[in-house]
Amino acid sequence: MTTDVMTRPAVLILLGPPGAGKGTQARMLEDEFGYVQLSTGDLLRAAVAAGTPAGLAAKAVMEAGQLVSDEIVINILRDRLAEPDCAKGVILDGFPRTTLQAEALDDLLGETGQKINAAISLEVDDAAMVERISGRYTCAGCGEGYHDSFKQPAKAGTCDKCGGTEMKRRADDNAETVASRLEAYHAQTAPLIAYYSGKGVLKSTNAMGGIDDIARDMAAIVTTATS
Ligand code: AMP
């Protein structure tokens, strides 16, 4: 079945190295546009926590800062995309990360007549990423992201969004693992910038500024790409 152009769910891809702010921006776009943030990192962490076969296979790879196999990630993403809350649109955060994943996504979207509205590249300096990543933490209740230097909750230790008081830090957000994750990004994911440029859907934004300024640029890109 082909989806009508007017009702076709929006598909937005966020590209950028770890620490570029993909998760933060995806959540802001989710709030503003009502699309669903799909983070393969979050889905994999949930699989690890649940001890599913995919999670068991992914755990050590994630701890080493390397990429989980395309097969596992594509299967997880395919299942999640089929859920009803994705009907309005999705913001893919951390997927695709390899050319094979990008091609698999093209195939998946092709099956339902969907198209990529935009692949937005968040441009940052690698040197700043270690500091960004080392200071970040999230609310265990709702997943809202915070940072020791850049974004503290209004009341220390209490989530601005849901009032939760349990905060957590990711096991792979440490200096050594970040180095591997940046290496994996440059070797395996950065080529997707050319891939999406070739398809005419690439948009770029300077992601070194303040969170709200970047969000404004991103919202403008999304508005144009979805209208
Ligand atoms: P993230 O939360 O996006 O930083 O992802 C955390 C970790 O999950 C990565 O370092 C990878 O080990 C794994 N991961 C997340 N998304 C993917 C993907 N699309 N392909 C392969 N591995 C992934």
Coordinates of C-alpha atoms and ligand atoms in Angstrom, one line a residue:
M1 CA 0.0 0.0 0.0
T2 CA 1.3 3.4 -0.8
T3 CA 0.8 6.2 1.6
D4 CA -0.8 9.4 0.3
V5 CA 1.7 12.3 0.1
M6 CA -0.4 14.6 2.3
T7 CA -0.6 12.0 5.1
R8 CA 2.8 10.5 4.7
P9 CA 4.6 10.3 8.1
A10 CA 7.6 12.6 8.3
V11 CA 11.0 10.9 8.4
L12 CA 13.8 13.0 9.8
I13 CA 17.3 11.7 10.4
L14 CA 19.8 13.3 12.8
L15 CA 23.5 12.8 12.0
G16 CA 26.4 13.7 14.1
P17 CA 29.1 12.3 16.4
P18 CA 28.4 11.2 20.0
G19 CA 27.9 14.4 22.0
A20 CA 26.7 16.5 19.1
G21 CA 23.3 16.9 20.9
K22 CA 21.2 14.6 18.7
G23 CA 19.2 13.3 21.7
T24 CA 18.6 16.7 23.2
Q25 CA 17.5 18.2 19.9
A26 CA 15.4 15.1 19.0
R27 CA 13.5 15.5 22.2
M28 CA 12.9 19.2 21.6
L29 CA 11.6 18.4 18.0
E30 CA 9.4 15.7 19.5
D31 CA 7.8 18.2 21.8
E32 CA 7.4 20.9 19.1
F33 CA 6.2 18.8 16.2
G34 CA 4.7 15.7 17.8
Y35 CA 6.9 13.3 15.9
V36 CA 8.4 10.4 17.8
Q37 CA 12.1 10.2 18.7
L38 CA 13.5 6.8 17.8
S39 CA 16.9 6.3 19.4
T40 CA 18.5 3.0 18.6
G41 CA 20.9 3.6 21.5
D42 CA 17.9 3.8 23.9
L43 CA 16.3 0.8 22.3
L44 CA 19.5 -1.2 22.7
R45 CA 20.0 -0.1 26.3
A46 CA 16.5 -1.2 27.0
A47 CA 17.2 -4.6 25.4
V48 CA 20.4 -4.9 27.5
A49 CA 18.5 -4.1 30.7
A50 CA 15.7 -6.6 29.7
G51 CA 18.3 -9.3 29.0
T52 CA 16.8 -10.1 25.6
P53 CA 19.0 -12.1 23.1
A54 CA 19.7 -8.9 21.1
G55 CA 20.6 -7.1 24.4
L56 CA 23.0 -9.9 25.4
A57 CA 24.7 -9.8 22.1
A58 CA 25.0 -5.9 22.1
K59 CA 26.2 -5.3 25.7
A60 CA 29.9 -5.9 25.4
V61 CA 30.0 -4.1 22.0
M62 CA 28.4 -1.1 23.4
E63 CA 30.7 -1.0 26.4
A64 CA 33.6 -1.0 24.0
G65 CA 32.2 1.9 22.1
Q66 CA 31.8 0.0 18.9
L67 CA 28.8 -0.5 16.6
V68 CA 26.3 -3.2 17.3
S69 CA 25.7 -5.5 14.2
D70 CA 23.6 -4.1 11.4
E71 CA 21.3 -7.1 11.6
I72 CA 20.4 -6.5 15.3
V73 CA 19.9 -2.8 14.9
I74 CA 17.9 -3.0 11.7
N75 CA 15.6 -5.6 13.3
I76 CA 15.0 -3.4 16.4
L77 CA 14.4 -0.4 14.3
R78 CA 12.0 -2.2 11.9
D79 CA 9.8 -3.4 14.9
R80 CA 9.8 0.0 16.5
L81 CA 8.9 1.8 13.3
A82 CA 5.8 -0.4 12.9
E83 CA 4.3 0.7 16.2
P84 CA 1.2 3.0 15.9
D85 CA 2.8 6.0 17.6
C86 CA 5.1 6.5 14.6
A87 CA 2.2 7.3 12.3
K88 CA 2.7 11.0 12.4
G89 CA 6.4 11.0 11.9
V90 CA 9.7 9.9 13.4
I91 CA 13.0 11.5 14.3
L92 CA 15.8 9.0 13.9
D93 CA 18.5 9.6 16.5
G94 CA 21.5 7.4 16.1
F95 CA 20.2 5.5 13.1
P96 CA 21.4 4.8 10.4
R97 CA 25.1 4.6 11.4
T98 CA 26.4 2.6 8.5
T99 CA 25.7 2.6 4.7
L100 CA 24.1 -0.9 5.1
Q101 CA 21.7 0.5 7.7
A102 CA 20.9 3.5 5.4
E103 CA 20.1 1.2 2.5
A104 CA 18.0 -1.0 4.8
L105 CA 16.1 2.1 5.9
D106 CA 15.5 3.1 2.2
D107 CA 14.1 -0.4 1.6
L108 CA 11.8 -0.3 4.7
L109 CA 10.5 3.2 3.8
G110 CA 10.0 2.1 0.2
E111 CA 7.7 -0.7 1.3
T112 CA 5.2 1.8 2.7
G113 CA 5.8 4.6 0.1
Q114 CA 7.5 6.8 2.8
K115 CA 10.4 9.2 2.0
I116 CA 13.1 10.9 4.0
N117 CA 12.2 14.5 4.5
A118 CA 15.6 15.6 5.7
A119 CA 18.9 14.2 7.1
I120 CA 20.2 16.9 9.4
S121 CA 23.9 16.9 10.1
L122 CA 24.9 18.5 13.4
E123 CA 28.3 20.0 12.8
V124 CA 30.6 20.1 15.8
D125 CA 34.3 20.1 16.8
D126 CA 35.4 16.6 18.0
A127 CA 37.6 18.3 20.6
A128 CA 34.6 19.6 22.5
M129 CA 32.7 16.3 22.4
V130 CA 34.6 14.6 25.3
E131 CA 33.7 17.4 27.7
R132 CA 30.1 17.4 26.5
I133 CA 29.7 13.7 26.9
S134 CA 31.6 13.3 30.2
G135 CA 29.3 15.8 31.9
R136 CA 26.0 14.5 30.8
Y137 CA 23.3 12.7 32.7
T138 CA 19.6 12.0 32.4
C139 CA 16.5 11.7 34.5
A140 CA 15.8 8.0 35.2
G141 CA 12.1 8.7 35.1
C142 CA 11.5 10.5 31.9
G143 CA 14.8 10.5 30.1
E144 CA 15.3 14.3 30.1
G145 CA 18.9 15.2 29.5
Y146 CA 21.1 17.4 31.7
H147 CA 24.7 18.4 31.8
D148 CA 27.1 19.4 34.7
S149 CA 28.2 22.6 32.9
F150 CA 25.7 23.3 30.2
K151 CA 22.2 22.4 31.4
Q152 CA 21.5 21.9 35.1
P153 CA 17.9 21.4 36.3
A154 CA 16.4 24.5 38.0
K155 CA 16.5 22.7 41.4
A156 CA 19.6 20.6 41.7
G157 CA 18.8 16.8 41.5
T158 CA 15.2 17.3 40.5
C159 CA 14.0 16.9 36.9
D160 CA 12.5 20.1 35.5
K161 CA 10.2 18.0 33.3
C162 CA 8.7 15.2 35.6
G163 CA 9.9 16.1 39.1
G164 CA 11.8 12.8 39.4
T165 CA 14.9 12.8 41.7
E166 CA 16.8 9.8 40.3
M167 CA 19.4 10.8 37.8
K168 CA 21.7 8.4 35.9
R169 CA 24.8 8.5 33.8
R170 CA 25.6 6.1 30.9
A171 CA 28.2 3.4 31.4
D172 CA 29.8 4.3 28.0
D173 CA 30.0 8.0 28.7
N174 CA 33.7 7.9 29.8
A175 CA 36.8 9.2 28.1
E176 CA 38.2 5.9 26.7
T177 CA 34.9 4.7 25.3
V178 CA 34.1 8.1 23.9
A179 CA 37.4 7.9 21.9
S180 CA 36.2 4.6 20.3
R181 CA 32.8 6.0 19.7
L182 CA 34.2 9.0 17.9
E183 CA 36.4 6.7 15.8
A184 CA 33.5 4.5 14.9
Y185 CA 31.6 7.6 13.9
H186 CA 34.2 8.9 11.5
A187 CA 35.0 5.5 10.0
Q188 CA 31.4 4.2 9.6
T189 CA 28.8 6.9 10.0
A190 CA 30.3 10.1 8.6
P191 CA 30.2 8.7 5.0
L192 CA 26.4 9.0 5.3
I193 CA 26.7 12.7 5.0
A194 CA 27.7 12.2 1.3
Y195 CA 25.1 9.4 1.0
Y196 CA 22.2 11.8 1.9
S197 CA 23.8 14.7 0.0
G198 CA 23.6 12.5 -3.1
K199 CA 19.9 11.9 -2.4
G200 CA 19.3 15.7 -2.1
V201 CA 18.0 15.5 1.5
L202 CA 21.0 16.7 3.4
K203 CA 20.8 19.8 5.7
S204 CA 23.5 21.0 7.9
T205 CA 23.5 23.1 11.1
N206 CA 26.2 24.5 13.3
A207 CA 25.7 22.6 16.6
M208 CA 28.4 24.3 18.6
G209 CA 26.2 27.1 19.9
G210 CA 23.6 27.3 22.7
I211 CA 20.9 24.5 22.9
D212 CA 18.1 27.0 22.2
D213 CA 19.8 28.6 19.2
I214 CA 20.5 25.2 17.7
A215 CA 16.9 24.1 18.4
R216 CA 15.6 27.2 16.5
D217 CA 17.7 26.4 13.4
M218 CA 16.6 22.7 13.6
A219 CA 12.9 23.7 13.9
A220 CA 13.3 25.9 10.8
I221 CA 14.8 23.1 8.8
V222 CA 12.1 20.7 9.9
T223 CA 9.3 23.1 9.1
T224 CA 10.7 23.6 5.5
A225 CA 11.4 19.9 5.0
T226 CA 7.9 18.8 6.1
S227 CA 5.8 21.4 4.4
Ligands
AMP1 P1 23.9 6.2 21.3 O1 23.0 6.2 22.5 O2 23.2 6.6 20.0 O3 25.2 7.0 21.6 O4 24.4 4.7 21.1 C1 25.1 4.0 22.1 C2 25.7 2.8 21.6 O5 24.7 1.9 21.1 C3 26.7 3.0 20.4 O6 28.0 3.4 20.9 C4 26.6 1.7 19.7 O7 27.4 0.7 20.4 C5 25.1 1.3 19.9 N1 24.3 1.8 18.7 C6 23.3 2.7 18.8 N2 22.7 2.9 17.6 C7 23.4 2.1 16.8 C8 23.3 1.8 15.4 N3 22.4 2.4 14.6 N4 24.2 0.9 14.8 C9 25.1 0.2 15.6 N5 25.2 0.4 16.9 C10 24.4 1.3 17.5

